[in-house]
mmCIF file of C-alpha atoms in Angstrom:
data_model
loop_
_atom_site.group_PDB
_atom_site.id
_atom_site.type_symbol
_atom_site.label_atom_id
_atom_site.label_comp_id
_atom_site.label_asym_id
_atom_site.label_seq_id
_atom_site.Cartn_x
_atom_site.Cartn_y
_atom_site.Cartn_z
ATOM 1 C CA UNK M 1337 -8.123 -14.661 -23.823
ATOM 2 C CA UNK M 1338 -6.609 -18.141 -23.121
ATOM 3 C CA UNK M 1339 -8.527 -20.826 -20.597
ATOM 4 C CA UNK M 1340 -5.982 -19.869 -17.921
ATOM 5 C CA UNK M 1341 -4.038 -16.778 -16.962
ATOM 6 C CA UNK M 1342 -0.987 -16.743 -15.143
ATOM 7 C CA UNK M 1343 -0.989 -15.898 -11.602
ATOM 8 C CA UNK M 1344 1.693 -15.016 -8.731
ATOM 9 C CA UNK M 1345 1.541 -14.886 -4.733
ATOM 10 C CA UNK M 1346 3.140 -11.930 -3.028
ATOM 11 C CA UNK M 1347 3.688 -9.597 0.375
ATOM 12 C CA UNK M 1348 5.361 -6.689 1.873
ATOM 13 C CA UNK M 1349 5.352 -7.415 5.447
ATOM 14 C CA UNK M 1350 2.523 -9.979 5.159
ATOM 15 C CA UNK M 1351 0.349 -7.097 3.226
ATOM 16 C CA UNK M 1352 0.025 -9.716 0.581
ATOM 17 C CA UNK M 1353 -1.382 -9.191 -3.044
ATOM 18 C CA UNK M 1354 -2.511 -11.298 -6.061
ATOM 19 C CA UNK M 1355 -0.145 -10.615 -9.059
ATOM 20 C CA UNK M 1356 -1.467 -10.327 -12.619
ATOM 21 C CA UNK M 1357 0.967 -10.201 -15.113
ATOM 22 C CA UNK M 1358 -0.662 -8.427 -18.219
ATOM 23 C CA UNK M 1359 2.220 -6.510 -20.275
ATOM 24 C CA UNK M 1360 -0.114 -5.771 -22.912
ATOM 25 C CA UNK M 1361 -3.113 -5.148 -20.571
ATOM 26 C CA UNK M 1362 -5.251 -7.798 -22.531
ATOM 27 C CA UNK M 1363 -6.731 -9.083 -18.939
ATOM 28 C CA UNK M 1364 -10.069 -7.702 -18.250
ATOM 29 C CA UNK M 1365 -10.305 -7.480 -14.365
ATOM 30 C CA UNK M 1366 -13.740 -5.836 -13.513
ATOM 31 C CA UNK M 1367 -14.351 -5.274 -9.769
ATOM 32 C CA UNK M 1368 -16.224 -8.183 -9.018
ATOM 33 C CA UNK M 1369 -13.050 -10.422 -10.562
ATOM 34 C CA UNK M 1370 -10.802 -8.759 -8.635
ATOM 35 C CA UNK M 1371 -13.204 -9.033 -5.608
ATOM 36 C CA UNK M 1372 -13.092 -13.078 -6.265
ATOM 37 C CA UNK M 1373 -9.117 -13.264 -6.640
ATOM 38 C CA UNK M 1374 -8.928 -11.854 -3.512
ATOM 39 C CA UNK M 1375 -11.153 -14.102 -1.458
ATOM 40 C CA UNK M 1376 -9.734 -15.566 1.395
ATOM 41 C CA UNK M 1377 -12.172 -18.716 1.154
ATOM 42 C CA UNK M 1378 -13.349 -18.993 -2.621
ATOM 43 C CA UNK M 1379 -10.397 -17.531 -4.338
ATOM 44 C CA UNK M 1380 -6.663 -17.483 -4.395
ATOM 45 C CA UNK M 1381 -6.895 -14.155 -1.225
ATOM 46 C CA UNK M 1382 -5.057 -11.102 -0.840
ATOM 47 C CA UNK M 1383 -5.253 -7.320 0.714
ATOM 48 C CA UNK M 1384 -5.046 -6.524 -2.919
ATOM 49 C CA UNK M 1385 -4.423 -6.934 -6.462
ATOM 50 C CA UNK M 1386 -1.012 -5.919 -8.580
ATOM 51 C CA UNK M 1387 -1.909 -5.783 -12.084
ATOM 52 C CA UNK M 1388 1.239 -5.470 -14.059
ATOM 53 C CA UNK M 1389 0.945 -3.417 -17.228
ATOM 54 C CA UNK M 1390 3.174 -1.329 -19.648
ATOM 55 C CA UNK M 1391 2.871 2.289 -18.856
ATOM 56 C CA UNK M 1392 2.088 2.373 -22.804
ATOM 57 C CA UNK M 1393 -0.757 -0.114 -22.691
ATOM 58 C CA UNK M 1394 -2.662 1.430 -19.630
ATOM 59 C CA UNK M 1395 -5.078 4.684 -20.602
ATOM 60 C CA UNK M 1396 -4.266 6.126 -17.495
ATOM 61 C CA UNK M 1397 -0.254 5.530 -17.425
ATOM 62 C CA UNK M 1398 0.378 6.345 -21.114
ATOM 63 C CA UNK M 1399 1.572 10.020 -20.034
ATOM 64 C CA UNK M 1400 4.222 8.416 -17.691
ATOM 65 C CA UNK M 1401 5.730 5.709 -20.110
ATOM 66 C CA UNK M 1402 8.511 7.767 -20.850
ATOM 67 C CA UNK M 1403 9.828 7.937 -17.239
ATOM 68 C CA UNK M 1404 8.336 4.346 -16.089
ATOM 69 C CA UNK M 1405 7.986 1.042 -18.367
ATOM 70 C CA UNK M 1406 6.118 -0.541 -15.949
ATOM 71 C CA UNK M 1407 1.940 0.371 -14.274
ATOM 72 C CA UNK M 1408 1.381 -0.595 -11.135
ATOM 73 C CA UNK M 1409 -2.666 -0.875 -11.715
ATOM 74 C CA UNK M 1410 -3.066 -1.179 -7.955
ATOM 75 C CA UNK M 1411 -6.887 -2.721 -7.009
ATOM 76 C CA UNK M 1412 -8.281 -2.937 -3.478
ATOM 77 C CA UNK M 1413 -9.639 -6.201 -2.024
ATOM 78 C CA UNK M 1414 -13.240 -5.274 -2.440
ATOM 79 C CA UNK M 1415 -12.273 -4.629 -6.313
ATOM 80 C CA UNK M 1416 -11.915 -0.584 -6.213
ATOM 81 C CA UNK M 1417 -9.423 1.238 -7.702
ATOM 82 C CA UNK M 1418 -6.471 2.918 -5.548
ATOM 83 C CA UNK M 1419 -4.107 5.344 -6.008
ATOM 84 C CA UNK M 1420 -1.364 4.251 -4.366
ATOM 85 C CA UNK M 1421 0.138 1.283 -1.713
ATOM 86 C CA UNK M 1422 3.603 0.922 -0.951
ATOM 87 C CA UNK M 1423 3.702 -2.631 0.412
ATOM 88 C CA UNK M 1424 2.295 -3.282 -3.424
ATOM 89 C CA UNK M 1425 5.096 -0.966 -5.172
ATOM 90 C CA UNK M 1426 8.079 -3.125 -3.137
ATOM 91 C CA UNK M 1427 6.294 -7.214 -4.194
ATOM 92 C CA UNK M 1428 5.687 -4.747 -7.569
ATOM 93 C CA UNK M 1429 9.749 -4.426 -8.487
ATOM 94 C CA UNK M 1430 10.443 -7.836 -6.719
ATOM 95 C CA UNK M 1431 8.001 -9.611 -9.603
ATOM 96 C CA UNK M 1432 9.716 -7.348 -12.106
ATOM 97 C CA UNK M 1433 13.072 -9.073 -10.871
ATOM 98 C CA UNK M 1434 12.143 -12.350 -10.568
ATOM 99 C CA UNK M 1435 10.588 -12.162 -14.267
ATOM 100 C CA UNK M 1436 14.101 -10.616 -15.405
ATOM 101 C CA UNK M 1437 12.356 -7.195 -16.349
ATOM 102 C CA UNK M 1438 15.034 -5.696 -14.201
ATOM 103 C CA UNK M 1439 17.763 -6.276 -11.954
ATOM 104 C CA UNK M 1440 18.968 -5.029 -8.809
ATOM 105 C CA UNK M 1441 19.949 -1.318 -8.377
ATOM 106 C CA UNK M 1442 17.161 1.930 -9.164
ATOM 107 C CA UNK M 1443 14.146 1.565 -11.167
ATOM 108 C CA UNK M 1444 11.057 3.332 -11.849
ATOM 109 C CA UNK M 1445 6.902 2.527 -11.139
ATOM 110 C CA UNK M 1446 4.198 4.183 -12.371
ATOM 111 C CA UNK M 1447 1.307 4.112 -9.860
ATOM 112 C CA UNK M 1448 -1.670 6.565 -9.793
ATOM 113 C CA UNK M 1449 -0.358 8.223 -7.363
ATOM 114 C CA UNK M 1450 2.520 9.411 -9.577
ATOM 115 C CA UNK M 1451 5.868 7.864 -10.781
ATOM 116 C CA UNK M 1452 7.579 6.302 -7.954
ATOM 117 C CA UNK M 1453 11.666 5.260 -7.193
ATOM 118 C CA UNK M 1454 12.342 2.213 -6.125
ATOM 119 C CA UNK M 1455 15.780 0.597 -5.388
ATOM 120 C CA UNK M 1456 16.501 -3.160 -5.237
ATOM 121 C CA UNK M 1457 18.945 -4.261 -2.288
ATOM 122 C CA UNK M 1458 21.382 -6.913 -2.692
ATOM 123 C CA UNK M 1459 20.420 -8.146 0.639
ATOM 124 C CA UNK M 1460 16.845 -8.258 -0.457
ATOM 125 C CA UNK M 1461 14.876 -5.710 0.891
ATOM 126 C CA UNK M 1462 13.484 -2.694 -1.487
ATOM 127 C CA UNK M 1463 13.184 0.854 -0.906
ATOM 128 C CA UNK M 1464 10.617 2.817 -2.352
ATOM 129 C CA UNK M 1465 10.737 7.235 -2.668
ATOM 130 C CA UNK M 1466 6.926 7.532 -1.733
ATOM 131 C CA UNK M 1467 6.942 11.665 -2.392
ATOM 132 C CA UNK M 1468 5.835 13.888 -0.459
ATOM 133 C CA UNK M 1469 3.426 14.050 2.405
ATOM 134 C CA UNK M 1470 0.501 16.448 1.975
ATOM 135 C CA UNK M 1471 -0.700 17.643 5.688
ATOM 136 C CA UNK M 1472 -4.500 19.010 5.103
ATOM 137 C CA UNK M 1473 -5.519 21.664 7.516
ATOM 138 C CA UNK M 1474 -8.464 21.193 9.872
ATOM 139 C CA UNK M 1475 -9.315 18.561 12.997
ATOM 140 C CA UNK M 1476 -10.119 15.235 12.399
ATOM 141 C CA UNK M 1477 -11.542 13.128 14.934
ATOM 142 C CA UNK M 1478 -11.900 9.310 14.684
ATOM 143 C CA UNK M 1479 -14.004 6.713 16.731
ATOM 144 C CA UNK M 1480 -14.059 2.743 18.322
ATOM 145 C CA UNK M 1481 -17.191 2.841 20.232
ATOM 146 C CA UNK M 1482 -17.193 4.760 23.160
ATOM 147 C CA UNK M 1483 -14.131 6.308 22.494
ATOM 148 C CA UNK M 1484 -12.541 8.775 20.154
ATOM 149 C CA UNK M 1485 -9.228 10.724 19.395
ATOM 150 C CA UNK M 1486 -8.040 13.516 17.240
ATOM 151 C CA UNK M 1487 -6.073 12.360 14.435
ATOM 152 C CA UNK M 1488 -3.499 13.886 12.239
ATOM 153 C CA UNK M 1489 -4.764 14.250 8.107
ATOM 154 C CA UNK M 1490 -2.052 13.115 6.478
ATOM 155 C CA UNK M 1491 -1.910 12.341 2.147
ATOM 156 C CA UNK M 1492 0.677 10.049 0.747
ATOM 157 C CA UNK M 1493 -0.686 9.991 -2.625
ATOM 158 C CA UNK M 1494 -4.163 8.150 -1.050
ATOM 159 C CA UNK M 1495 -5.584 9.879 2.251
ATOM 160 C CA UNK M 1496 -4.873 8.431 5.985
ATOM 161 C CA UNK M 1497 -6.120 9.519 9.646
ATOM 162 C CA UNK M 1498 -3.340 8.578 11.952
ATOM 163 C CA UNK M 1499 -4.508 8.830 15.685
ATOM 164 C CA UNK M 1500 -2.383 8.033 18.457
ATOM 165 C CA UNK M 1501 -3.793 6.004 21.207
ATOM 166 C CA UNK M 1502 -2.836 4.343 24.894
ATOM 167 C CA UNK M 1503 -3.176 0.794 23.655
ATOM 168 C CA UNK M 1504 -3.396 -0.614 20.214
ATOM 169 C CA UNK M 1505 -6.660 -3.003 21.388
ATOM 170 C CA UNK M 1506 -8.414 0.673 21.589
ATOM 171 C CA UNK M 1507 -8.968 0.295 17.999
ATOM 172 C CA UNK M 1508 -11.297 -2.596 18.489
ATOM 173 C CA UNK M 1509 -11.531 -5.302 15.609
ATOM 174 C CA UNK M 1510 -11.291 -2.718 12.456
ATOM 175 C CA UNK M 1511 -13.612 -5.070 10.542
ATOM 176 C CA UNK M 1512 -15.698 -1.990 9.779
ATOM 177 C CA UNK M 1513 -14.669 1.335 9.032
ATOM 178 C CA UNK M 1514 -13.657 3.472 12.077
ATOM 179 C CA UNK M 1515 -16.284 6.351 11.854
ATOM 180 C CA UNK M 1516 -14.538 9.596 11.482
ATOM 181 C CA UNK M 1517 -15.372 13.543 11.199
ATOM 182 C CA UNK M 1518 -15.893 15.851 9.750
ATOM 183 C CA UNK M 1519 -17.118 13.696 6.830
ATOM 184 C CA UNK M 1520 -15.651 16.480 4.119
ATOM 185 C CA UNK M 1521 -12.450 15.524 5.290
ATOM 186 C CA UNK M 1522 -12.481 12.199 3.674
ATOM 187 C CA UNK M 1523 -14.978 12.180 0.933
ATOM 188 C CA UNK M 1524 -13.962 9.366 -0.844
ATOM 189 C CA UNK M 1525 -13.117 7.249 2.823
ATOM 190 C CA UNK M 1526 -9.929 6.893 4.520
ATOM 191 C CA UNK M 1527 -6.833 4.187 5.742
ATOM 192 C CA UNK M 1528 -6.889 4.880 9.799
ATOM 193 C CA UNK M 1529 -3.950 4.156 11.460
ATOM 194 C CA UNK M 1530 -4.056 3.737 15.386
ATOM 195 C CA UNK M 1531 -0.592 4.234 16.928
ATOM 196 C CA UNK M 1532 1.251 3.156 20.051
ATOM 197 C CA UNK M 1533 4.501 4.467 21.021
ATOM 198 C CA UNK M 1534 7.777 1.712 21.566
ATOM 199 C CA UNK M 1535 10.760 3.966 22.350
ATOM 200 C CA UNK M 1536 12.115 7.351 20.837
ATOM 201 C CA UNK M 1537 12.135 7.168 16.834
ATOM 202 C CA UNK M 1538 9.803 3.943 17.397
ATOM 203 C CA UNK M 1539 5.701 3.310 17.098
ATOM 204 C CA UNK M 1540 3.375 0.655 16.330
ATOM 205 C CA UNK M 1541 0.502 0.419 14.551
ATOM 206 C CA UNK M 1542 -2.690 -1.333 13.605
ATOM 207 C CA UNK M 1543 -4.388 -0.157 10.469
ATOM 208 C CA UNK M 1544 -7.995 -0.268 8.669
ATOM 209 C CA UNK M 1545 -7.249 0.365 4.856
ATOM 210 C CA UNK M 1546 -10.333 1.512 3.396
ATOM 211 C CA UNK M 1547 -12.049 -1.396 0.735
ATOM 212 C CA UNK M 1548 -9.838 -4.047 2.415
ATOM 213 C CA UNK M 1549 -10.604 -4.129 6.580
ATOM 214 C CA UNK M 1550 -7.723 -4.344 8.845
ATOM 215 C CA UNK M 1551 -4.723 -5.351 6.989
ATOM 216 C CA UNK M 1552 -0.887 -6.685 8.248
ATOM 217 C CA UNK M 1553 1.092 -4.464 6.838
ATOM 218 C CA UNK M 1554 0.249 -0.888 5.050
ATOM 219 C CA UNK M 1555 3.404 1.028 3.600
ATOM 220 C CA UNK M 1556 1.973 4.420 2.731
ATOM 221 C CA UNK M 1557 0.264 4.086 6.089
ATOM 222 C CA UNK M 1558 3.277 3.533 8.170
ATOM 223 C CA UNK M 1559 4.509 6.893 6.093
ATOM 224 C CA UNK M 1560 1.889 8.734 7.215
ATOM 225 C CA UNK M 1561 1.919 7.692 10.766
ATOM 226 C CA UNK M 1562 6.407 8.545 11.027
ATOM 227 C CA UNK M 1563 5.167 12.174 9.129
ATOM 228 C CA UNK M 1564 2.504 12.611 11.843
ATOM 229 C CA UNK M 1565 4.620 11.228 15.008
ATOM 230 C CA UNK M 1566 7.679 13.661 13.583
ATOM 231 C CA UNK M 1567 5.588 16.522 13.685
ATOM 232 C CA UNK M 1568 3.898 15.372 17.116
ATOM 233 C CA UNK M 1569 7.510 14.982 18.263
ATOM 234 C CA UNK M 1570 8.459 18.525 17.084
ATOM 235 C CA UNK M 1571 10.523 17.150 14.134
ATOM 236 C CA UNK M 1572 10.288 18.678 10.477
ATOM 237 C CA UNK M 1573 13.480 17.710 7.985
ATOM 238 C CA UNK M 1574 12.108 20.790 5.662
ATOM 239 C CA UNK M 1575 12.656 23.125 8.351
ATOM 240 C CA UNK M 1576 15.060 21.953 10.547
ATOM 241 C CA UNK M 1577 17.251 20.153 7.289
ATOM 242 C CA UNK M 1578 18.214 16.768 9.130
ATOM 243 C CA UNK M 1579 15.967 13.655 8.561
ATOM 244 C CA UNK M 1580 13.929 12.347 10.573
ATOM 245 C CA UNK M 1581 13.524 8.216 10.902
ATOM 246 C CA UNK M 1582 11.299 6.039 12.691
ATOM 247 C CA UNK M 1583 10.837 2.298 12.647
ATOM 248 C CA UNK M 1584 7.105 1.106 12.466
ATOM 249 C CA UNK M 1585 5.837 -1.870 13.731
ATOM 250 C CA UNK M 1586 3.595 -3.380 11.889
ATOM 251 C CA UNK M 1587 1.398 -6.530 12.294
ATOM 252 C CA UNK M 1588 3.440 -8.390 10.044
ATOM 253 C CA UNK M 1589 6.811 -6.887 10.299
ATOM 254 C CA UNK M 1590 8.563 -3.917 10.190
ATOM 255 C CA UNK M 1591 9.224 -0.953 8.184
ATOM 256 C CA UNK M 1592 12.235 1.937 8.650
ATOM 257 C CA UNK M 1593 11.255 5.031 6.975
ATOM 258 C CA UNK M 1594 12.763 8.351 6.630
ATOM 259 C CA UNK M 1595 11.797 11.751 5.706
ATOM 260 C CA UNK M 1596 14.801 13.696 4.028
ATOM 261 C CA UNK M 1597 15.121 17.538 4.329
ATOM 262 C CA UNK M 1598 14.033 18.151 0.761
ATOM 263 C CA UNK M 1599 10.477 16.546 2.313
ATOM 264 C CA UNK M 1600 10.745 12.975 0.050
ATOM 265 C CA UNK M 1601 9.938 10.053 1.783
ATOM 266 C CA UNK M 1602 11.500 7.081 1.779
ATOM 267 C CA UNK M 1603 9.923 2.964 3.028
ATOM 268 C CA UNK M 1604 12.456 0.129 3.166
ATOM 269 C CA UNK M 1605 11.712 -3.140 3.564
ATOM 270 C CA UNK M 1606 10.939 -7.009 2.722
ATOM 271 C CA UNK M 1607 9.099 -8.169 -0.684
ATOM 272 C CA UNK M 1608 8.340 -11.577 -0.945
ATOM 273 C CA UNK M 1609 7.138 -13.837 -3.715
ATOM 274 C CA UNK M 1610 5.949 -16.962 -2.350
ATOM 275 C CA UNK M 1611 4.174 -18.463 -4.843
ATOM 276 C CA UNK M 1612 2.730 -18.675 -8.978
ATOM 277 C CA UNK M 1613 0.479 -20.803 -10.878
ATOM 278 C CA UNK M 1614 -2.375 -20.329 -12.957
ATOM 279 C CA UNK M 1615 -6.247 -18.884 -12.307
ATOM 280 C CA UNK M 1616 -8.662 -21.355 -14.099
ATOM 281 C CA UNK M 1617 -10.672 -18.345 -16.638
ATOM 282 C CA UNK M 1618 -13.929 -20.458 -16.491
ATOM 283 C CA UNK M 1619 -13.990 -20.167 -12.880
ATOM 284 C CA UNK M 1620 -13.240 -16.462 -12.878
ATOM 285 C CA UNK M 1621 -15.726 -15.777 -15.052
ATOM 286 C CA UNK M 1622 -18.347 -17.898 -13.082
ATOM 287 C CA UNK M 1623 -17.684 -15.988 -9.943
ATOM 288 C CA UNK M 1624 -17.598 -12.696 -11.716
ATOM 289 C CA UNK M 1625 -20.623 -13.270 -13.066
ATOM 290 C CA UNK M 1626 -22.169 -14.759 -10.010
#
């Protein structure tokens, strides 16, 4: 490995992301690095970490290469692994452009959540196809102190609890986990979503994403949460055949996503690269190892 590795700054609707480019993953990025990239205070910071590999180099993208060049090795803040995150795909294809890996127009990602569409805009934003929701049966009920609501089980490829509440303070400061049952619902944790409603085919949200705390932005979140308002609101494209759109608020921004009759889901929005440089590999391994 060199003495320095090459580094870029990224976010989706301020759901911003350390970027690792690693073709040939040759980078070893054990939890407690990532955990140290993605420091606020000691490292460079970020909601998460985009390692970019070649479907071909990456054990566990190898059986997607032929459909996707390109791994989206997707790492939480707190250094797990995650399946998916939409705000990541969209900075994802914008690093691919800006390196000259691709251009503008349709390209392909390979994520752990499955091989996902993209399309580049020529007036910058990105669109991502984010599949299919997956609505679990059963009641799930999630809790801020004192109170608690039912909330809808919703999987985009990584699980979410989307409860709708009178005011988006209810949620309280998300630092910790909001506690939620029953706990086989969510066995390996959950993103909750806590949603307010701004006009007809509009919400808000605020949003704790499990291993990173309340975030700014979370795209497969603000999926979930138009899936679960459409079928609060009566709406289902598979059944009825037209779409159904909403626009979701976010902390950082917004996001305009649609659900097409044939149930694929599709995010549009921003993806920003704001700035690159170089991680000093004596101090990462220092704080790895510390």
């Amino acid at each position: 490995m060199s003495t320095r590795i090459a580094f870029l700054k990224g976010h989706g609707t301020e759901n911003d992301f350390v970027i690792v480019p690693d073709p040939e993953n040759a980078i070893d990025l054990p939890p407690a690095a990532v955990a140290a990239l993605c420091d606020r205070r000691a490292g460079i910071g970020g909601d998460g970490l985009l390692h970019v590999v070649r479907s071909a180099a990456h054990p566990e993208a190898g059986d997607m290469a032929a459909e996707a060049e390109w791994f989206m090795d997707y790492r939480n803040g707190d250094g797990s692994v995650a399946e998916m995150c939409g705000n990541g795909v969209r900075v994802f294809a914008r690093y691919l452009q800006r390196a000259g890996y691709v251009t503008e127009g349709d390209l392909t990602v390979a994520t752990r959540g499955g091989v996902k569409t993209v399309h580049i805009a020529k007036d910058g934003d990105v669109t991502v196809g984010m599949g299919r929701a997956v609505l679990p049966e059963g009641d799930v009920t999630v809790s801020v102190g004192e109170r608690s609501w039912p909330a809808r089980n919703v999987n985009m490829g990584n699980p979410h609890a989307v409860a709708f509440v009178d005011d988006l303070s209810h949620a309280g400061d998300l630092l910790s986990p909001p506690p939620f049952s029953p706990a086989a619902a969510y066995p390996d944790g959950v993103n909750v979503e806590f949603v307010v409603d701004r006009g007809p085919g509009h919400v808000a949200l605020r949003v704790h994403e499990r291993g990173s705390g309340e975030t700014r932005s979370c795209g497969t979140g603000a999926c979930a949460v138009a899936v679960a308002a459409a079928r609060r609101d009566g709406a289902d494209p598979t059944a009825t055949g037209t779409p159904a759109t909403y626009t979701v608020d976010v902390p950082g921004g917004t996001l305009v996503i649609t659900e097409r009759p044939d149930g694929e889901i599709e995010m549009t929005g921003p993806a920003v690269i704001v700035a690159e440089g170089e991680i000093d590999a004596d101090w990462l391994e220092a704080a790895t190892s510390a």
